[in-house]
Structure formats: C-alpha cells, structure tokens
Coordinates of C-alpha atoms in Angstrom, one line a residue:
M1176 CA 0.0 0.0 0.0
T1177 CA 1.4 3.4 -0.9
Q1178 CA 2.3 5.6 2.1
R1179 CA -0.4 8.1 2.8
K1180 CA 0.5 11.7 3.4
Y1181 CA -2.5 13.0 5.3
F1182 CA -4.6 10.1 6.5
G1183 CA -3.7 8.2 9.6
T1184 CA -5.4 5.2 11.2
D1185 CA -8.6 7.2 11.9
G1186 CA -8.9 9.9 9.3
I1187 CA -6.9 13.2 9.3
R1188 CA -6.1 14.8 12.7
G1189 CA -3.9 17.5 14.1
K1190 CA -3.7 20.8 15.9
T1191 CA -6.1 23.5 14.7
G1192 CA -4.2 26.0 12.5
D1193 CA -1.4 23.7 11.5
A1194 CA -0.4 22.9 8.0
V1195 CA -3.4 20.6 7.5
I1196 CA -6.0 21.3 10.0
N1197 CA -7.0 24.8 8.7
A1198 CA -9.8 26.3 6.7
E1199 CA -8.0 26.4 3.4
F1200 CA -7.1 22.7 3.5
M1201 CA -10.6 21.7 4.6
L1202 CA -12.0 23.5 1.6
R1203 CA -9.7 21.5 -0.7
L1204 CA -10.4 18.3 1.2
G1205 CA -14.2 18.7 0.7
W1206 CA -13.7 19.3 -3.0
A1207 CA -11.3 16.4 -3.4
T1208 CA -13.5 14.0 -1.5
G1209 CA -16.5 15.1 -3.5
K1210 CA -14.7 14.5 -6.7
V1211 CA -13.4 11.0 -5.7
M1212 CA -16.6 9.7 -4.1
S1213 CA -19.1 11.3 -6.5
R1214 CA -21.6 9.4 -8.6
P1215 CA -23.0 10.4 -12.0
T1216 CA -26.6 10.5 -10.8
G1217 CA -25.8 13.0 -8.0
T1218 CA -23.9 13.0 -4.8
R1219 CA -25.2 13.6 -1.3
V1220 CA -23.0 14.3 1.7
V1221 CA -23.9 14.5 5.4
I1222 CA -21.7 16.5 7.7
G1223 CA -21.7 16.3 11.5
K1224 CA -19.3 17.5 14.2
D1225 CA -18.5 17.4 17.9
T1226 CA -18.6 20.5 20.1
R1227 CA -15.1 22.0 19.5
I1228 CA -15.2 25.7 18.6
S1229 CA -13.2 25.1 15.5
G1230 CA -15.9 22.8 14.2
Y1231 CA -18.0 25.7 12.9
M1232 CA -15.1 27.0 10.8
F1233 CA -14.3 23.5 9.3
E1234 CA -18.0 22.8 8.7
S1235 CA -18.3 25.9 6.5
A1236 CA -15.0 25.2 4.7
L1237 CA -16.0 21.5 3.9
E1238 CA -19.5 22.6 2.9
A1239 CA -17.9 25.1 0.4
G1240 CA -15.6 22.4 -1.0
F1241 CA -18.3 19.8 -1.5
S1242 CA -20.5 22.4 -3.2
A1243 CA -17.7 23.3 -5.5
A1244 CA -17.5 19.6 -6.5
G1245 CA -21.2 19.6 -7.2
A1246 CA -22.3 17.6 -4.1
D1247 CA -25.4 18.4 -2.1
I1248 CA -24.8 18.8 1.7
L1249 CA -27.0 17.9 4.7
L1250 CA -25.7 19.6 7.8
L1251 CA -26.4 17.7 11.0
G1252 CA -24.8 20.0 13.6
P1253 CA -23.2 18.5 16.8
M1254 CA -23.8 14.7 16.6
P1255 CA -21.9 11.6 17.8
T1256 CA -19.6 9.9 15.2
P1257 CA -21.8 6.7 15.1
A1258 CA -24.9 8.9 14.5
I1259 CA -23.3 10.2 11.4
A1260 CA -22.6 6.7 10.2
Y1261 CA -26.2 5.8 10.8
L1262 CA -27.6 8.9 9.2
T1263 CA -25.4 8.5 6.2
R1264 CA -27.3 5.3 5.5
T1265 CA -30.7 6.8 6.5
F1266 CA -30.4 9.7 4.1
H1267 CA -29.0 7.4 1.3
A1268 CA -26.0 9.7 1.2
Q1269 CA -22.8 8.6 -0.5
I1270 CA -20.5 10.3 2.0
G1271 CA -20.6 10.8 5.7
V1272 CA -18.2 13.4 7.2
V1273 CA -17.3 13.7 10.9
I1274 CA -15.5 16.8 12.2
S1275 CA -13.9 15.6 15.4
A1276 CA -10.6 14.8 17.2
S1277 CA -12.4 12.2 19.4
H1278 CA -10.9 12.1 22.9
N1279 CA -8.3 14.8 22.3
A1280 CA -8.4 18.3 23.8
Y1281 CA -10.3 21.2 22.0
E1282 CA -7.1 22.5 20.4
D1283 CA -7.1 19.5 18.1
N1284 CA -9.5 18.7 15.4
G1285 CA -9.8 16.3 12.4
V1286 CA -12.0 14.8 9.8
K1287 CA -13.0 11.2 9.1
F1288 CA -15.3 9.8 6.4
F1289 CA -17.9 7.1 6.1
S1290 CA -19.1 5.4 2.9
G1291 CA -22.7 5.2 1.9
L1292 CA -22.8 1.9 3.9
G1293 CA -21.9 3.7 7.1
E1294 CA -18.5 2.2 7.2
K1295 CA -15.0 3.8 7.4
I1296 CA -13.8 4.4 3.8
P1297 CA -11.1 1.9 2.7
D1298 CA -7.4 2.8 2.3
E1299 CA -7.6 3.0 -1.5
V1300 CA -10.3 5.7 -1.4
E1301 CA -8.2 7.7 1.1
L1302 CA -5.3 7.4 -1.3
G1303 CA -7.4 8.6 -4.1
I1304 CA -8.5 11.6 -2.1
E1305 CA -4.9 12.4 -1.4
Q1306 CA -4.0 12.2 -5.1
M1307 CA -6.9 14.5 -5.9
L1308 CA -5.7 17.0 -3.4
E1309 CA -2.6 17.5 -5.6
Q1310 CA -4.8 18.7 -8.5
P1311 CA -6.0 22.3 -9.0
L1312 CA -9.4 23.0 -7.6
R1313 CA -11.9 23.5 -10.4
T1314 CA -15.4 24.5 -9.4
V1315 CA -18.3 23.0 -11.3
S1316 CA -20.6 25.3 -13.4
A1317 CA -23.0 27.5 -11.4
E1318 CA -26.1 25.4 -12.3
S1319 CA -24.2 22.3 -11.0
L1320 CA -23.1 23.7 -7.6
G1321 CA -24.2 21.6 -4.6
R1322 CA -27.0 22.9 -2.4
A1323 CA -26.9 22.8 1.4
E1324 CA -29.7 22.0 3.9
R1325 CA -29.7 21.9 7.7
I1326 CA -31.4 18.8 9.1
T1327 CA -33.4 19.7 12.2
D1328 CA -34.6 16.3 13.3
A1329 CA -31.2 14.5 13.3
E1330 CA -31.1 14.1 17.1
G1331 CA -34.6 12.5 17.3
R1332 CA -33.8 10.1 14.5
Y1333 CA -30.6 8.9 16.2
I1334 CA -32.3 8.7 19.7
E1335 CA -34.9 6.3 18.2
F1336 CA -32.2 4.3 16.5
C1337 CA -30.3 3.8 19.8
K1338 CA -33.5 2.8 21.6
R1339 CA -34.1 0.1 19.0
A1340 CA -30.8 -1.4 20.0
F1341 CA -32.2 -2.2 23.4
P1342 CA -34.6 -5.2 23.8
E1343 CA -38.2 -4.2 23.5
Q1344 CA -39.3 -6.4 26.4
F1345 CA -36.9 -4.6 28.8
D1346 CA -37.0 -1.1 30.3
L1347 CA -34.9 0.8 32.9
S1348 CA -37.6 1.7 35.3
G1349 CA -36.2 2.0 38.8
M1350 CA -32.6 2.5 37.7
R1351 CA -30.5 5.5 38.7
I1352 CA -27.8 6.3 36.2
V1353 CA -25.2 8.9 35.9
V1354 CA -24.3 9.8 32.3
D1355 CA -21.1 11.7 31.5
C1356 CA -21.0 13.2 28.0
A1357 CA -17.5 14.8 28.2
H1358 CA -19.0 18.1 27.1
G1359 CA -19.0 16.5 23.7
A1360 CA -21.2 15.3 20.9
T1361 CA -23.5 13.1 23.0
Y1362 CA -24.5 15.9 25.4
K1363 CA -28.1 16.0 24.1
V1364 CA -28.8 12.5 22.8
A1365 CA -27.3 10.2 25.4
P1366 CA -29.3 11.5 28.5
S1367 CA -32.5 11.4 26.4
V1368 CA -31.9 7.8 25.3
F1369 CA -31.6 6.5 28.9
H1370 CA -34.4 8.8 30.2
E1371 CA -36.8 7.6 27.5
L1372 CA -36.0 4.0 28.3
G1373 CA -37.2 4.7 31.8
A1374 CA -34.1 5.4 33.9
K1375 CA -33.7 8.3 36.3
V1376 CA -30.7 10.1 34.7
H1377 CA -28.3 12.4 36.4
A1378 CA -26.3 14.0 33.5
I1379 CA -22.8 15.6 33.9
G1380 CA -20.4 16.9 31.3
C1381 CA -23.3 18.3 29.3
E1382 CA -22.4 22.0 29.1
P1383 CA -20.1 22.4 26.1
D1384 CA -18.6 25.8 25.5
G1385 CA -16.4 24.9 22.6
L1386 CA -13.3 24.7 24.7
N1387 CA -14.1 22.2 27.4
I1388 CA -14.6 19.0 25.4
N1389 CA -12.9 16.0 27.3
R1390 CA -11.6 18.4 30.0
G1391 CA -12.0 16.6 33.3
F1392 CA -15.0 14.6 32.1
G1393 CA -15.7 11.6 29.8
S1394 CA -14.2 8.2 29.2
T1395 CA -10.6 9.4 29.4
A1396 CA -11.2 11.3 32.7
P1397 CA -13.7 9.3 34.8
T1398 CA -12.9 10.8 38.2
N1399 CA -16.0 13.0 38.2
L1400 CA -18.2 10.2 37.1
I1401 CA -16.9 7.9 39.9
R1402 CA -17.6 10.6 42.5
E1403 CA -21.1 11.3 41.2
V1404 CA -22.1 7.7 41.1
V1405 CA -21.2 7.3 44.7
A1406 CA -22.7 10.7 45.7
Q1407 CA -26.0 10.0 43.9
G1408 CA -26.2 6.4 45.1
A1409 CA -26.6 5.4 41.5
D1410 CA -26.8 1.9 40.2
F1411 CA -24.0 2.6 37.7
G1412 CA -22.5 5.4 35.5
I1413 CA -21.6 5.7 31.8
A1414 CA -18.9 7.9 30.3
F1415 CA -18.5 8.6 26.6
D1416 CA -15.6 10.3 24.8
G1417 CA -15.9 13.6 22.9
D1418 CA -17.3 12.1 19.7
G1419 CA -19.3 9.3 21.3
D1420 CA -17.8 6.2 19.8
R1421 CA -16.2 5.0 23.0
V1422 CA -17.6 4.2 26.4
V1423 CA -16.5 3.1 29.9
M1424 CA -18.7 2.5 32.8
V1425 CA -18.6 2.7 36.6
D1426 CA -20.3 0.2 38.9
G1427 CA -22.4 1.1 42.0
A1428 CA -19.3 0.9 44.2
G1429 CA -17.5 3.5 42.1
E1430 CA -15.2 1.0 40.4
L1431 CA -14.2 1.6 36.8
V1432 CA -15.2 -1.0 34.2
D1433 CA -13.1 -0.6 31.0
G1434 CA -13.7 -1.6 27.4
D1435 CA -12.2 -5.1 27.8
E1436 CA -14.5 -5.8 30.8
L1437 CA -17.6 -4.4 29.0
L1438 CA -16.8 -6.5 25.9
C1439 CA -16.4 -9.6 28.0
I1440 CA -19.8 -8.9 29.7
V1441 CA -21.6 -8.6 26.4
A1442 CA -19.9 -11.6 24.9
S1443 CA -20.6 -13.8 27.9
D1444 CA -24.2 -12.7 28.1
R1445 CA -24.8 -13.4 24.3
H1446 CA -23.0 -16.8 24.6
Q1447 CA -25.2 -17.8 27.5
R1448 CA -28.3 -16.9 25.6
G1449 CA -27.0 -18.6 22.4
V1450 CA -26.9 -15.5 20.3
L1451 CA -23.2 -14.7 20.1
H1452 CA -22.8 -16.0 16.5
G1453 CA -19.1 -16.8 16.4
G1454 CA -16.4 -15.3 18.5
V1455 CA -14.8 -12.0 19.7
V1456 CA -12.1 -9.9 18.2
G1457 CA -9.8 -7.8 20.4
T1458 CA -6.5 -6.2 19.7
L1459 CA -2.9 -6.8 20.5
M1460 CA -3.5 -4.7 23.7
T1461 CA -6.6 -6.6 24.9
N1462 CA -6.1 -7.8 28.5
L1463 CA -5.0 -11.4 28.8
G1464 CA -7.7 -11.8 31.4
M1465 CA -10.4 -11.4 28.7
E1466 CA -8.8 -14.0 26.5
I1467 CA -8.6 -16.5 29.3
A1468 CA -12.2 -15.8 30.4
L1469 CA -13.5 -16.3 26.9
R1470 CA -11.5 -19.5 26.5
E1471 CA -13.0 -20.9 29.7
R1472 CA -16.4 -20.3 28.1
D1473 CA -15.3 -21.9 24.8
I1474 CA -15.8 -18.6 23.0
P1475 CA -13.4 -18.1 20.0
F1476 CA -11.1 -15.1 20.3
D1477 CA -8.7 -13.4 17.9
R1478 CA -6.5 -10.3 18.1
A1479 CA -6.3 -7.6 15.5
A1480 CA -3.8 -4.7 15.2
V1481 CA -4.6 -1.7 17.4
G1482 CA -7.4 0.4 15.9
D1483 CA -11.1 0.0 15.4
R1484 CA -10.7 -0.3 11.6
Y1485 CA -8.5 -3.4 12.1
V1486 CA -11.0 -4.9 14.5
L1487 CA -13.7 -4.4 11.9
E1488 CA -11.6 -6.0 9.2
K1489 CA -11.0 -9.0 11.4
L1490 CA -14.7 -9.3 12.3
K1491 CA -15.6 -9.3 8.6
S1492 CA -13.0 -11.9 7.8
W1493 CA -14.4 -14.3 10.4
G1494 CA -18.0 -13.4 9.9
W1495 CA -18.3 -12.5 13.6
Q1496 CA -20.3 -9.6 15.2
L1497 CA -18.6 -8.5 18.4
G1498 CA -15.2 -6.9 18.9
G1499 CA -13.5 -3.9 20.5
E1500 CA -10.7 -2.3 22.5
G1501 CA -9.8 -1.6 26.1
S1502 CA -10.4 2.1 25.4
G1503 CA -14.1 1.4 25.1
H1504 CA -14.4 1.3 21.4
I1505 CA -16.8 -1.6 21.0
I1506 CA -18.3 -2.8 17.7
C1507 CA -21.6 -4.7 17.6
L1508 CA -22.2 -5.4 14.0
D1509 CA -25.7 -6.9 14.6
K1510 CA -26.7 -3.4 15.8
T1511 CA -24.7 -0.9 13.8
T1512 CA -21.7 -0.6 11.4
T1513 CA -19.2 1.1 13.6
G1514 CA -18.2 1.7 17.2
D1515 CA -21.1 3.3 19.1
G1516 CA -20.7 4.3 22.8
I1517 CA -24.5 4.5 23.4
V1518 CA -25.4 1.3 21.6
S1519 CA -22.5 -0.6 23.3
S1520 CA -23.5 0.6 26.8
L1521 CA -27.1 -0.5 26.1
Q1522 CA -25.8 -4.0 25.4
V1523 CA -24.2 -4.1 28.8
V1524 CA -27.3 -2.7 30.5
A1525 CA -29.4 -5.4 28.6
A1526 CA -27.1 -8.0 30.1
M1527 CA -27.7 -6.6 33.6
V1528 CA -31.5 -6.5 33.1
S1529 CA -31.7 -10.0 31.6
S1530 CA -29.5 -11.6 34.3
G1531 CA -30.8 -9.6 37.2
K1532 CA -27.2 -8.9 38.2
S1533 CA -25.4 -5.7 39.0
L1534 CA -22.6 -4.3 36.9
S1535 CA -20.3 -5.2 39.8
D1536 CA -21.3 -8.8 39.6
L1537 CA -21.1 -9.0 35.8
K1538 CA -17.6 -7.6 35.6
R1539 CA -16.4 -10.6 37.5
A1540 CA -16.7 -12.5 34.2
M1541 CA -13.0 -11.8 33.8
A1542 CA -10.1 -11.2 36.1
K1543 CA -7.9 -8.4 34.7
Y1544 CA -4.2 -9.1 34.5
P1545 CA -1.8 -6.3 35.5
Q1546 CA -0.2 -4.6 32.5
K1547 CA 2.9 -2.4 32.5
L1548 CA 3.5 -0.1 29.5
I1549 CA 6.7 1.8 29.0
N1550 CA 7.6 4.0 26.0
V1551 CA 11.1 3.8 24.7
K1552 CA 12.4 6.4 22.2
L1553 CA 13.7 5.1 18.8
K1554 CA 16.3 6.4 16.5
P1555 CA 15.3 7.0 12.9
G1556 CA 15.9 3.8 10.9
F1557 CA 16.4 1.5 13.9
D1558 CA 15.1 -1.9 12.9
L1559 CA 13.4 -3.3 16.0
D1560 CA 12.4 -6.6 14.4
S1561 CA 15.9 -7.7 13.3
C1562 CA 17.8 -6.6 16.4
A1563 CA 19.1 -9.8 18.1
R1564 CA 19.7 -8.0 21.3
V1565 CA 16.0 -7.1 21.6
T1566 CA 14.9 -10.5 20.4
D1567 CA 17.0 -12.2 23.1
A1568 CA 15.7 -9.8 25.8
V1569 CA 12.1 -10.6 24.8
S1570 CA 12.8 -14.3 24.9
D1571 CA 14.3 -14.0 28.4
V1572 CA 11.1 -12.2 29.7
E1573 CA 8.8 -14.7 28.0
S1574 CA 10.7 -17.6 29.6
S1575 CA 10.3 -15.9 33.0
L1576 CA 6.5 -15.5 32.5
G1577 CA 5.9 -18.9 30.9
R1578 CA 2.1 -19.3 30.4
R1579 CA 1.4 -16.8 33.1
G1580 CA 1.7 -13.7 30.9
R1581 CA 2.8 -12.2 27.6
V1582 CA 5.1 -9.6 26.0
L1583 CA 4.3 -7.1 23.3
L1584 CA 6.6 -4.6 21.5
R1585 CA 4.7 -2.3 19.3
K1586 CA 6.0 0.7 17.3
S1587 CA 3.8 3.8 17.7
G1588 CA 2.1 5.1 14.7
T1589 CA 2.1 8.7 15.9
E1590 CA 5.6 9.2 17.6
P1591 CA 9.1 7.8 17.4
V1592 CA 8.7 5.3 20.2
V1593 CA 8.3 1.6 20.8
R1594 CA 5.7 0.6 23.4
V1595 CA 7.0 -2.1 25.6
M1596 CA 4.2 -4.0 27.3
V1597 CA 4.4 -6.8 29.8
E1598 CA 1.4 -8.5 31.2
G1599 CA 1.0 -11.2 33.8
E1600 CA -0.5 -12.4 37.1
D1601 CA 1.8 -10.6 39.5
A1602 CA 2.0 -6.8 39.4
T1603 CA 5.4 -6.6 41.1
E1604 CA 6.9 -9.2 38.8
I1605 CA 5.4 -7.4 35.8
D1606 CA 6.9 -4.0 36.8
L1607 CA 10.3 -5.6 37.2
L1608 CA 10.2 -7.5 33.9
A1609 CA 8.9 -4.5 32.0
G1610 CA 11.7 -2.3 33.3
Q1611 CA 14.2 -5.0 32.5
L1612 CA 13.0 -5.2 28.9
A1613 CA 12.7 -1.5 28.4
R1614 CA 16.3 -1.0 29.5
A1615 CA 17.4 -3.7 27.1
V1616 CA 15.6 -1.9 24.2
E1617 CA 17.1 1.4 25.3
E1618 CA 20.6 -0.1 25.3
A1619 CA 20.1 -1.7 21.9
V1620 CA 18.9 1.6 20.4
A1621 CA 21.9 3.5 22.0
A1622 CA 24.3 1.0 20.6
A1623 CA 22.9 1.1 17.0

C-alpha cells in the first residue's frame, strides 16, 4: 500500500491552525473528497461535528468544498460519530463526514469519512483523495453547484435508533444512572436515550462551551463520574468520549469498568443466551484476562492490530459480530456498522436486566491481569524486528513468564517510540520485567 501523506489510522487529525487542520485545507479536502466519491446521478453528503469551537469553521469550509465539487450537503450539527454513520445510510448519502478529534483536547480537530454503507472508507479511497488534493481545484458550473440544507430532526432520528438497539421487552424503570458526556457530541442525545427507556438520569459533562470537550470529564477522565455515582447512590455510571464512539462504565461501588471488561460482559451474556454468532475480536493490547475468560467459556477469540478499523476488518474476515478495544471502542455489527458508545452501553445494560445482576457482579466475568506499558524512544531507521539484542531480551522475559503472561513490543504510529508492554498475574513481577525489557531496548537503540 502506498504511504499516505495526510490520512492516519482514523482519518486526518492535528492541531487547529497547523499545515493541514486549517480552513484552506478543509475547503480543498471537501472538494477532493466530493470528486473522488461522487456518482454520476448526483452526490449527497452528510456533515456532523462534535462541540469544538473550530468545528464551525471547518464545517463551513468543507461545505464550500463539496458544493464546488457539485455535491449536495446535509448539515447535522453536533452529533456523535456513530450517529453520522447511521444517518449517512438513513439519508441514502454517498459520503458521511465527521469533524472531530475524538478524545483529544479542544485545540485539536480532524475529519473522518464514512461510505454510503456507514463504514469507514477503505485505504484505496483515502489514497485517491490524497491524489486528488494534488490537482488544481476546479469549481463545477454555477447550475451544478451543490446545495446545502440543515437537518433539524437528526437528534430524534438517532435517539430512536439507539433505543431500538435495546430489547423491547426490557426497560430501565427504577434504575438510577449517571451519564457523563465529556461536554462532547453526546450531550443532548445520550441523556435522552436513557431517560426515554425509563431510567432516572443524572447528567454531567453536558455543558459544552467549545473549549471544554474532554476536559476533566468523559471516558478518558472518569474521576468526576466515579464521584457522582457514589454521591448519587446510582446503580452505575456511563462515560462517553468527545465524539461518542467510546464508552467506559462505573459500577455502583465506584469501580471503573473498562472496554475489555464491557466487551467480555456482552460476549458472555450473548454466549449464555445462544446469540453470540461466532467469537470475539480484540487487539494486541486486549487484556490477557479477557482471552482467558473467553477460553473458559469456549468462545473463540482473535487479536487484530490496534485500531477499530482493524478490529472491523477481522470481524468481517471471520463473519463475527462482536469486537473492541480496552479504550471502550466496542463494535456490535448486529446493531450498527461502527463503534457506538451509546449502543454498546445499552448491550451491557441489557445483560444486567436479563441476568438480574449488577454491573459489579457481571464484571467478575473476567479477572484483569496487571499490565505495564513503557515507551522507549527510537532512533530513525532503527530496525526493531531484526535486532538480536532485543529478540534475546524478549525471549528472556517470555521464559520468566511462561504461560502466566505475555510480552508485546509495538511501534507507535504517531511518535518515534516503541511501546514495551508486559502482562501477567503478579504486578510486582510485571513491573520488574517491563523495566528490564525497556532497559534492554534502550541499550540496543543506543548501541545502534
């Protein structure tokens, strides 16, 4: 595959105002995407965004670019990423556009695209867009310019979609829930979904001002959620990230339940009810405890590279429906086409209702293994895979662990470091072995 210049593992992302994340580039990006993904009978684009202040600027620039390419535009306003995937299908659009930097701070922003099927666009389409960006921007004739329309009922459509992902025979009457929306894209829809299903909802992180997205709230900062669950005497809490495709939860005792644990709960519940349909896909970073828990239940398990697009690829190759990451990016292909924080959390809540068990009880489905992650800086050109010194050090640690743990060395896709991860039963031993391996890698890099 040809090296891409702008697209990373999840669209294009960076700091607002830099060489790429600026209004001029977004204008050209809209035009190039419109040209590459257009169809002869007319092209329709839906554009949604999270709550970052820069989203308004980039929305206007992308709108202008798509119009210049002759595509009609439907503007959704602030909406979760998975809502845009769903509404792209609902409106029979050819392109879905998300303006978001997910769990990053407000200074960052980015763009990712969905196809008309509500799925992330493939690598070859991203490459085609990059090649089109090198061409001069030529506006279509005046009569062929795209028209823009603002959709006023997008929130209601998505709320009903989410509610349909919850079993009709269940409701949440009597449940007290804290919902943390990270001052992000779920701030209107998520509390409404759980309220309309019958729960008593206490919402936090629902006052976006354009600058506070993910700041002290949401799935990457669950301290406030933990405190509120305990203070409110809630049954559990739910936290989404800024664009709503990730979720973590907190049980009634104030204990965090991460994406691996949530995925294991859903898989175990579906397996018990005979509706799992295959196995589960995790990633190279998925906790070993989940792999063991699934094995004990005779549930097949496979690991993909880190990133939701690779989880999705692996799911499709196996014909399975359920996969995800420890960060809380969970994919339920029987419900939707991409990771959806609200839909995923509803699958966990459905497991609670059907079993009559609390979240605290259900998370015992797996015993998390301690993990230690250390970043080691790399020199340009250092070949990690062929370094005998590193290979020997890995073998030594693996011999010490035996079947009680595992080792992973993974080059970062965003910075010049290798992530050294050691996982096993004993936290003290894991810290010691991770430090030993990290030092060996540092010494190998220094000697190269």
